[in-house]
JSON list of C-alpha atoms in Angstrom, two decimals:
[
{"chain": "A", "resi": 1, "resn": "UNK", "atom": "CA", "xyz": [-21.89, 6.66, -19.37]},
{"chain": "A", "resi": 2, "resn": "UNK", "atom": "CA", "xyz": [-23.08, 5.73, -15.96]},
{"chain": "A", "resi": 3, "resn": "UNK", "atom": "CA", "xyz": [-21.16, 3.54, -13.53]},
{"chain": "A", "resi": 4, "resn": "UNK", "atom": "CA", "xyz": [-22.54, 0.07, -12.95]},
{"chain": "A", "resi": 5, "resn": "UNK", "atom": "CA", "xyz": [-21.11, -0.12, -9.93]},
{"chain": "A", "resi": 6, "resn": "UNK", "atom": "CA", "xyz": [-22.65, 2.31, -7.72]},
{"chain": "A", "resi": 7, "resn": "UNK", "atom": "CA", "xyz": [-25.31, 1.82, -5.82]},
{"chain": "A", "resi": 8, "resn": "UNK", "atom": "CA", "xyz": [-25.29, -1.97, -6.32]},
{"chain": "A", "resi": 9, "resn": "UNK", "atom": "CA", "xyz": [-28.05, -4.47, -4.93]},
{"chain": "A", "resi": 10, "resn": "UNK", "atom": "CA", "xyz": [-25.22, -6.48, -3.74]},
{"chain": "A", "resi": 11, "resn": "UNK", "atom": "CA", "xyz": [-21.39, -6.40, -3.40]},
{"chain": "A", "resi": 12, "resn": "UNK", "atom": "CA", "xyz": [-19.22, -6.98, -6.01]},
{"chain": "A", "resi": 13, "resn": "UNK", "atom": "CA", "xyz": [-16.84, -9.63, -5.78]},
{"chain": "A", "resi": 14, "resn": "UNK", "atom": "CA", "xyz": [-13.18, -8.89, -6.70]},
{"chain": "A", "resi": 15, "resn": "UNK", "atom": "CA", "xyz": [-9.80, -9.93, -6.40]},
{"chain": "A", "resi": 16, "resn": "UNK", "atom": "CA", "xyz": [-6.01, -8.16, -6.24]},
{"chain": "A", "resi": 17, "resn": "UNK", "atom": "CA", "xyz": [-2.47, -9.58, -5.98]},
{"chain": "A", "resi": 18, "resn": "UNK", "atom": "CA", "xyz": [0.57, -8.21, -3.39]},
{"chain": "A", "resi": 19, "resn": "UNK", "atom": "CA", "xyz": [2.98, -9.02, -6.44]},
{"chain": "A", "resi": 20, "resn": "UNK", "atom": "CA", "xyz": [6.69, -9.76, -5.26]},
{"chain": "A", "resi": 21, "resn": "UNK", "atom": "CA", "xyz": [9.72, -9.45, -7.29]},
{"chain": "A", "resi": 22, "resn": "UNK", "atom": "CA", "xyz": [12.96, -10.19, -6.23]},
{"chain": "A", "resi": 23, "resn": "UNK", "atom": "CA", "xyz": [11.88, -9.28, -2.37]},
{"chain": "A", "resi": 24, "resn": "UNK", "atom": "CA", "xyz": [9.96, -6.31, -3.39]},
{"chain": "A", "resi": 25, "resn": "UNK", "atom": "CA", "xyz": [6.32, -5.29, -3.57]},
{"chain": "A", "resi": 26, "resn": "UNK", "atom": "CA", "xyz": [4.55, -3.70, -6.39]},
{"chain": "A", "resi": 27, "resn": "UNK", "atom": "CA", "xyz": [2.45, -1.24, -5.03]},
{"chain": "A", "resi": 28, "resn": "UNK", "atom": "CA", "xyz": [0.12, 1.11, -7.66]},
{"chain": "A", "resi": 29, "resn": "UNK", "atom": "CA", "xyz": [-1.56, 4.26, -7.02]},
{"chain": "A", "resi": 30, "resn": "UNK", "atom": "CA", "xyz": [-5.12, 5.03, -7.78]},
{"chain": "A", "resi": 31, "resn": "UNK", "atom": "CA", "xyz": [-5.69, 7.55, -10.58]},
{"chain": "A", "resi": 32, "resn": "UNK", "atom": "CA", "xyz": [-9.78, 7.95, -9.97]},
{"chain": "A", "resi": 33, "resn": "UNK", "atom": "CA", "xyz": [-12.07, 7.35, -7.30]},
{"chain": "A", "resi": 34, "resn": "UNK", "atom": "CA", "xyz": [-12.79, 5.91, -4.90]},
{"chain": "A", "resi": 35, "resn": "UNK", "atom": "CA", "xyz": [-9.33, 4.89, -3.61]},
{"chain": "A", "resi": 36, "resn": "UNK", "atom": "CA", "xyz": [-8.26, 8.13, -5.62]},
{"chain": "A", "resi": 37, "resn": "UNK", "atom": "CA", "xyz": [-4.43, 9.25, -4.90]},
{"chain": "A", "resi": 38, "resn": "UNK", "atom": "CA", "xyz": [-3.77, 5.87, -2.45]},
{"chain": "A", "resi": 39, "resn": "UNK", "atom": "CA", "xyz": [-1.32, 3.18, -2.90]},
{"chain": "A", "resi": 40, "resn": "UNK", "atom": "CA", "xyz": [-2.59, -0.12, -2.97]},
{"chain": "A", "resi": 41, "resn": "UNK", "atom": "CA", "xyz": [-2.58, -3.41, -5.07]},
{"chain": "A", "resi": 42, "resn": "UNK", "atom": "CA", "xyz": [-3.25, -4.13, -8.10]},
{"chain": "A", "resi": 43, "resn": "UNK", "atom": "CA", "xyz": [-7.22, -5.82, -9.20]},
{"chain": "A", "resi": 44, "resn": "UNK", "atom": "CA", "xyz": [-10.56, -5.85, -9.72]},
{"chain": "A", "resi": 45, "resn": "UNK", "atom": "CA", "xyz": [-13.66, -7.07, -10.47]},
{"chain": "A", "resi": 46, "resn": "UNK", "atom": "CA", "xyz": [-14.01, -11.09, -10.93]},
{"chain": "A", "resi": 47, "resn": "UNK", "atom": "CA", "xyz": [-16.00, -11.85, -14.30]},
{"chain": "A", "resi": 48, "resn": "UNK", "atom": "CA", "xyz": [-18.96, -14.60, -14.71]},
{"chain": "A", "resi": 49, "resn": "UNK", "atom": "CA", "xyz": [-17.50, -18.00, -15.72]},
{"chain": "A", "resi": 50, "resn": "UNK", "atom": "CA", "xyz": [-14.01, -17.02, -14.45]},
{"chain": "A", "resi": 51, "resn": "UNK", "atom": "CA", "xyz": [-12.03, -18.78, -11.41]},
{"chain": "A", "resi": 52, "resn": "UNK", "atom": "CA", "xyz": [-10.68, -16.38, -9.08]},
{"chain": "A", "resi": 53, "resn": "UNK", "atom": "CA", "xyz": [-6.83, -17.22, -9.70]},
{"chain": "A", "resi": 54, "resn": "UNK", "atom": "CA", "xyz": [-7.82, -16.83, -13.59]},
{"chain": "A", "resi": 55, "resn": "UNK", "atom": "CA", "xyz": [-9.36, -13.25, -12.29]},
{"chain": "A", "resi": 56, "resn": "UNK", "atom": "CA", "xyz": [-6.43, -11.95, -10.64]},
{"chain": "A", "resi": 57, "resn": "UNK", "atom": "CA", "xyz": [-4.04, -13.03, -13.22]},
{"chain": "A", "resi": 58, "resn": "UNK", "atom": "CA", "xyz": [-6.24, -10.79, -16.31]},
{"chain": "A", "resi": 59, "resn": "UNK", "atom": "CA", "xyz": [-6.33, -7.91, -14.00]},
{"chain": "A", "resi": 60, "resn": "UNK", "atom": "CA", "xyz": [-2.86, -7.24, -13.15]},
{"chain": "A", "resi": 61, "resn": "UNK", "atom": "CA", "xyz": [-2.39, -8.14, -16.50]},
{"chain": "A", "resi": 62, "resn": "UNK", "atom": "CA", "xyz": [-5.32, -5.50, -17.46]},
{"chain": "A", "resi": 63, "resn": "UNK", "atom": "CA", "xyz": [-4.17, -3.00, -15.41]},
{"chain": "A", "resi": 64, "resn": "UNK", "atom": "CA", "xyz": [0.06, -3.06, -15.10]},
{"chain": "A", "resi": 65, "resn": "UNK", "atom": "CA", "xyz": [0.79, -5.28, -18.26]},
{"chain": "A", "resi": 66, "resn": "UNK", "atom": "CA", "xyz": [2.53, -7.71, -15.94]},
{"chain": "A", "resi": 67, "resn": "UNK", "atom": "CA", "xyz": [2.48, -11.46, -15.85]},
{"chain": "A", "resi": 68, "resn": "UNK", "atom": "CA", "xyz": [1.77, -13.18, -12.41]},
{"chain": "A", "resi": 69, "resn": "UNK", "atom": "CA", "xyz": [1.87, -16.84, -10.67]},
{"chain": "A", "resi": 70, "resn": "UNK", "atom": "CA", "xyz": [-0.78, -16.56, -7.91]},
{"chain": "A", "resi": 71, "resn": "UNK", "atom": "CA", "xyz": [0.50, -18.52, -5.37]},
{"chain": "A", "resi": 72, "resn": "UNK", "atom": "CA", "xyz": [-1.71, -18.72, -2.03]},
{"chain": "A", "resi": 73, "resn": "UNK", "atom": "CA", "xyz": [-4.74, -16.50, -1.00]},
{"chain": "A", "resi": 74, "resn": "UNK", "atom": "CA", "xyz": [-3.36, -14.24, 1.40]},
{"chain": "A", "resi": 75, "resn": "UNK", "atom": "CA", "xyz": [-7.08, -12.91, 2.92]},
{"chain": "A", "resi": 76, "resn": "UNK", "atom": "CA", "xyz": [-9.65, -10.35, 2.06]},
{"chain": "A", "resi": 77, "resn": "UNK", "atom": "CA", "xyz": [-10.57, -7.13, 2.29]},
{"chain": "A", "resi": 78, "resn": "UNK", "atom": "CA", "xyz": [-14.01, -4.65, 2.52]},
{"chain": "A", "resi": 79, "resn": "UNK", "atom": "CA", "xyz": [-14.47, -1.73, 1.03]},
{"chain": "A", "resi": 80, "resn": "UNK", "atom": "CA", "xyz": [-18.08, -0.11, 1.52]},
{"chain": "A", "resi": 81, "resn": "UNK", "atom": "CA", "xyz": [-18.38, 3.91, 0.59]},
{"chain": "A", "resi": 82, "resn": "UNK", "atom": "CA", "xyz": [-21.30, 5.13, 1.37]},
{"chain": "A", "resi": 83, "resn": "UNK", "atom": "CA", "xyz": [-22.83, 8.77, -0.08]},
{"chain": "A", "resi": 84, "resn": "UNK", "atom": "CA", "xyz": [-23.93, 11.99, 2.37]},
{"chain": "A", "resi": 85, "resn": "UNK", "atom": "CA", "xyz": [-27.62, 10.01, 2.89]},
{"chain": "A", "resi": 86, "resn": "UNK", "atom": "CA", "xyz": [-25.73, 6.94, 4.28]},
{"chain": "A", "resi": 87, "resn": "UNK", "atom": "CA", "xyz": [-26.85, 4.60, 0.81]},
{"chain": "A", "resi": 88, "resn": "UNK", "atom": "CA", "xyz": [-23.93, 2.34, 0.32]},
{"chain": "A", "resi": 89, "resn": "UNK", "atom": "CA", "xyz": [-22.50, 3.67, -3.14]},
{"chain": "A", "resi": 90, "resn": "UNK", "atom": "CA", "xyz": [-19.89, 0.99, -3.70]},
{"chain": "A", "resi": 91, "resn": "UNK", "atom": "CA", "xyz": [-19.92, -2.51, -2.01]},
{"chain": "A", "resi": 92, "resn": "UNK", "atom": "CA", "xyz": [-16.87, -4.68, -2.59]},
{"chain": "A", "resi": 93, "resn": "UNK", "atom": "CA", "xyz": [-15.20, -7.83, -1.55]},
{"chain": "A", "resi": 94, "resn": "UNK", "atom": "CA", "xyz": [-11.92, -8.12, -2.44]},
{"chain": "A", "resi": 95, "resn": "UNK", "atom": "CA", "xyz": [-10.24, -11.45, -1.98]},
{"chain": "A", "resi": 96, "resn": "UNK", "atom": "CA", "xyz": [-6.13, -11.00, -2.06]},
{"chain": "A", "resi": 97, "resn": "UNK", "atom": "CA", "xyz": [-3.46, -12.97, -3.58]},
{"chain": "A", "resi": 98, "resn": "UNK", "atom": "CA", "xyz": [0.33, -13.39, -2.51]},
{"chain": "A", "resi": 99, "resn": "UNK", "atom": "CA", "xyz": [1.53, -13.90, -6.49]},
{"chain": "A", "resi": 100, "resn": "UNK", "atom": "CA", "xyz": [5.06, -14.17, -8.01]},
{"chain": "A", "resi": 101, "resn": "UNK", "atom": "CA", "xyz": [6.02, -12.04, -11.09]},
{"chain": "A", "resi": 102, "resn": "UNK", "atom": "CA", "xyz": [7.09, -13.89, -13.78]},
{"chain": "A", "resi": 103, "resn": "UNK", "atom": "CA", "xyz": [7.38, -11.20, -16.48]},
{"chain": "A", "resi": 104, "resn": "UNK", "atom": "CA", "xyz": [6.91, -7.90, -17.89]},
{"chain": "A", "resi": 105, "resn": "UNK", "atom": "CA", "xyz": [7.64, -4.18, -16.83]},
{"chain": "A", "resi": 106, "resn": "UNK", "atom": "CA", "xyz": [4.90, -2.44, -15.09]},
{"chain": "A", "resi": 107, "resn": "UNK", "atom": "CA", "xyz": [2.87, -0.45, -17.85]},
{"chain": "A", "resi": 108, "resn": "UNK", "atom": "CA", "xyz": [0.01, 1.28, -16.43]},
{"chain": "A", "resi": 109, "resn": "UNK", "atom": "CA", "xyz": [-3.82, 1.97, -17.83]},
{"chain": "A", "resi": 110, "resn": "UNK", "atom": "CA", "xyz": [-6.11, 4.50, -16.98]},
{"chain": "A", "resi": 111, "resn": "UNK", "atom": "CA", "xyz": [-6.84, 3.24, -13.48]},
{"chain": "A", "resi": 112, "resn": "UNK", "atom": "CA", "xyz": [-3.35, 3.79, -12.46]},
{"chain": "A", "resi": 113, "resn": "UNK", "atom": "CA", "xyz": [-1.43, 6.94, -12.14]},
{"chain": "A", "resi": 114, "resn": "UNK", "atom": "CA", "xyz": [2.09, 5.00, -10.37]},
{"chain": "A", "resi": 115, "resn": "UNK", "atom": "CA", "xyz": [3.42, 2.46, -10.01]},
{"chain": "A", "resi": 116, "resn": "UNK", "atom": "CA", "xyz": [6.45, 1.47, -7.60]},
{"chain": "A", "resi": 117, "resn": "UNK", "atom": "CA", "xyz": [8.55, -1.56, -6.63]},
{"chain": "A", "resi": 118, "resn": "UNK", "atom": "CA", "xyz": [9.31, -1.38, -2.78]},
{"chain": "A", "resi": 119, "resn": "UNK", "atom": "CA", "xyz": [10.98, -2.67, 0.03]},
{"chain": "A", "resi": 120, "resn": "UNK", "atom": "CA", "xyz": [7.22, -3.36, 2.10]},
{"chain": "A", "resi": 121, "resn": "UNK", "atom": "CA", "xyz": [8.47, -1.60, 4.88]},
{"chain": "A", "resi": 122, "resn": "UNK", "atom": "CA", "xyz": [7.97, 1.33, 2.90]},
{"chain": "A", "resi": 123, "resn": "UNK", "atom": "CA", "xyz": [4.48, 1.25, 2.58]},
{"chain": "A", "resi": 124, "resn": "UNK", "atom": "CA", "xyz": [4.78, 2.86, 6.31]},
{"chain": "A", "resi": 125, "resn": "UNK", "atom": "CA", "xyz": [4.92, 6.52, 4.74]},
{"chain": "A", "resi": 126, "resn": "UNK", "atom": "CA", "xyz": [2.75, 6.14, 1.60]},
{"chain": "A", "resi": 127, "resn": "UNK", "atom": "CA", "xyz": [-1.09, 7.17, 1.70]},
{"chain": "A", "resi": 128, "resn": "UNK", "atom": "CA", "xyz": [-2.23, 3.50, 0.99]},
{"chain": "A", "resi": 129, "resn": "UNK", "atom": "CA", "xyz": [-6.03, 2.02, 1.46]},
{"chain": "A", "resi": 130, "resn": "UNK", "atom": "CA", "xyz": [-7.27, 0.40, 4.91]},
{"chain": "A", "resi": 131, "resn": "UNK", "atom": "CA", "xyz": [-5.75, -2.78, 5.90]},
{"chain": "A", "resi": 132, "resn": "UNK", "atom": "CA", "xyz": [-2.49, -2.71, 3.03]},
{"chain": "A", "resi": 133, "resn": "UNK", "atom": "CA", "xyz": [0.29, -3.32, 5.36]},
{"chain": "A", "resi": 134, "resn": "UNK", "atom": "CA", "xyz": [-1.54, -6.06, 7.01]},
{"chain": "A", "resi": 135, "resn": "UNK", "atom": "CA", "xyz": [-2.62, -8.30, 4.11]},
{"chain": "A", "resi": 136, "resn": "UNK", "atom": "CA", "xyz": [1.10, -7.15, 2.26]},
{"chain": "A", "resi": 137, "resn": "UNK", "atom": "CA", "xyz": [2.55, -9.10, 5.59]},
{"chain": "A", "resi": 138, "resn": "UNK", "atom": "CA", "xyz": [0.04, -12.48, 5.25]},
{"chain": "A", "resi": 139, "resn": "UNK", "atom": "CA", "xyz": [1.54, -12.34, 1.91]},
{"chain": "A", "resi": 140, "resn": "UNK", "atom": "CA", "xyz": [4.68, -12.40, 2.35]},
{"chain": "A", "resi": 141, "resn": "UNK", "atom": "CA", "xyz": [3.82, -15.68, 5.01]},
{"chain": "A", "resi": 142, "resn": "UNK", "atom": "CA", "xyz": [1.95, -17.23, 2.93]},
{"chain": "A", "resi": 143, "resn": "UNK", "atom": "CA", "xyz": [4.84, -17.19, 0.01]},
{"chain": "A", "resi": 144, "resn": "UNK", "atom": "CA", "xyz": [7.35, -18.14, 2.89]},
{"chain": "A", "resi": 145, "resn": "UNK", "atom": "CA", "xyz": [5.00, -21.28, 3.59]},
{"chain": "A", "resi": 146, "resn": "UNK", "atom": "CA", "xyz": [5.15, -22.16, -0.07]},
{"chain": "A", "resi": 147, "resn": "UNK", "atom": "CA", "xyz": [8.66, -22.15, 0.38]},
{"chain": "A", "resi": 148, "resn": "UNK", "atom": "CA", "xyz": [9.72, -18.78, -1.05]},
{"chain": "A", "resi": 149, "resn": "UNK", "atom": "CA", "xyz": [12.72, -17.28, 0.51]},
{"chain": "A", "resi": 150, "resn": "UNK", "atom": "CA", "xyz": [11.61, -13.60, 1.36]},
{"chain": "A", "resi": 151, "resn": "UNK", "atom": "CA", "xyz": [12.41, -11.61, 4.70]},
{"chain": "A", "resi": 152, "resn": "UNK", "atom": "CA", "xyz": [9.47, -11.48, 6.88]},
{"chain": "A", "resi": 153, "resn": "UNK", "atom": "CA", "xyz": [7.60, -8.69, 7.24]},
{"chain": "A", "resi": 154, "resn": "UNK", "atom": "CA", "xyz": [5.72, -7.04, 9.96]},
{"chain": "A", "resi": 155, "resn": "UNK", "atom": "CA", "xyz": [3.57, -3.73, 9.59]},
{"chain": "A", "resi": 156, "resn": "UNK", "atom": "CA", "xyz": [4.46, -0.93, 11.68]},
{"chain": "A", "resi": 157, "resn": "UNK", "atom": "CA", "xyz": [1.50, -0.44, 14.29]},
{"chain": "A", "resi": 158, "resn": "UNK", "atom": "CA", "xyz": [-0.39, 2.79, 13.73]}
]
């Protein structure tokens, strides 16, 4: 079976959600490439004829088994890999939710090898993809702004 998602003609638009539960982050770890072996959030790719909040909702769904409230867009992300000739091999845009969890224990499919529920000051010592700590903390504001009492939370500057 070949993937449809290398080598694309254009990026691939997709979501994820920094899921908090009682203060703490779900964080999931990669079980195949490319992010292979990092921590990062749950998502992925939005479908044709779905809204992005319905997107990020069937994907953590999909992938953990959880159920979500996506509160507030928290940013975005790029990820572009690109092969030993320099051709871009995967193209994605990855808009990110700050989301609530509502219900459910994390049950993982074949994406995911872990999952974990952490204080975010954690993700300081975990292999995680580019740019986690940073969009973790505009989540965490932008559930504060929606009036969610969380501690704030600043990445540690590498």
């Amino acid at each position: 079976m070949s993937d449809t998602r290398s080598y694309p003609a254009r990026p691939f638009l997709a979501v994820s959600a920094a899921i908090v539960r009682d203060g703490k982050l779900l964080v999931v770890r990669r079980a195949r490439p490319p992010a292979h072996g990092l921590y990062t959030m749950p998502g992925g790719v939005v479908e044709a004829g779905e809204t992005l909040e319905q997107a990020v909702t069937r994907e953590v769904r999909e992938e953990t088994g959880l159920t979500i409230t996506p509160v507030a867009l928290a940013g975005f992300r790029e990820t572009i890999v690109r092969d030993a000739q320099e051709r871009v091999e995967r193209h994605f845009v990855i808009l990110c939710f700050a989301a609530l969890w509502r219900a459910g224990e994390p049950v993982l499919n074949e994406e995911l090898s872990e999952a974990r529920w952490l204080d975010p000051s954690a993700l300081a010592g975990l292999p995680t993809t580019p740019g986690l700590a940073e969009i973790v903390a505009d989540a965490y504001a932008r559930l504060q702004e929606a009036g969610r009492a969380l501690p704030s939370f600043r990445p540690v500057a590498t």
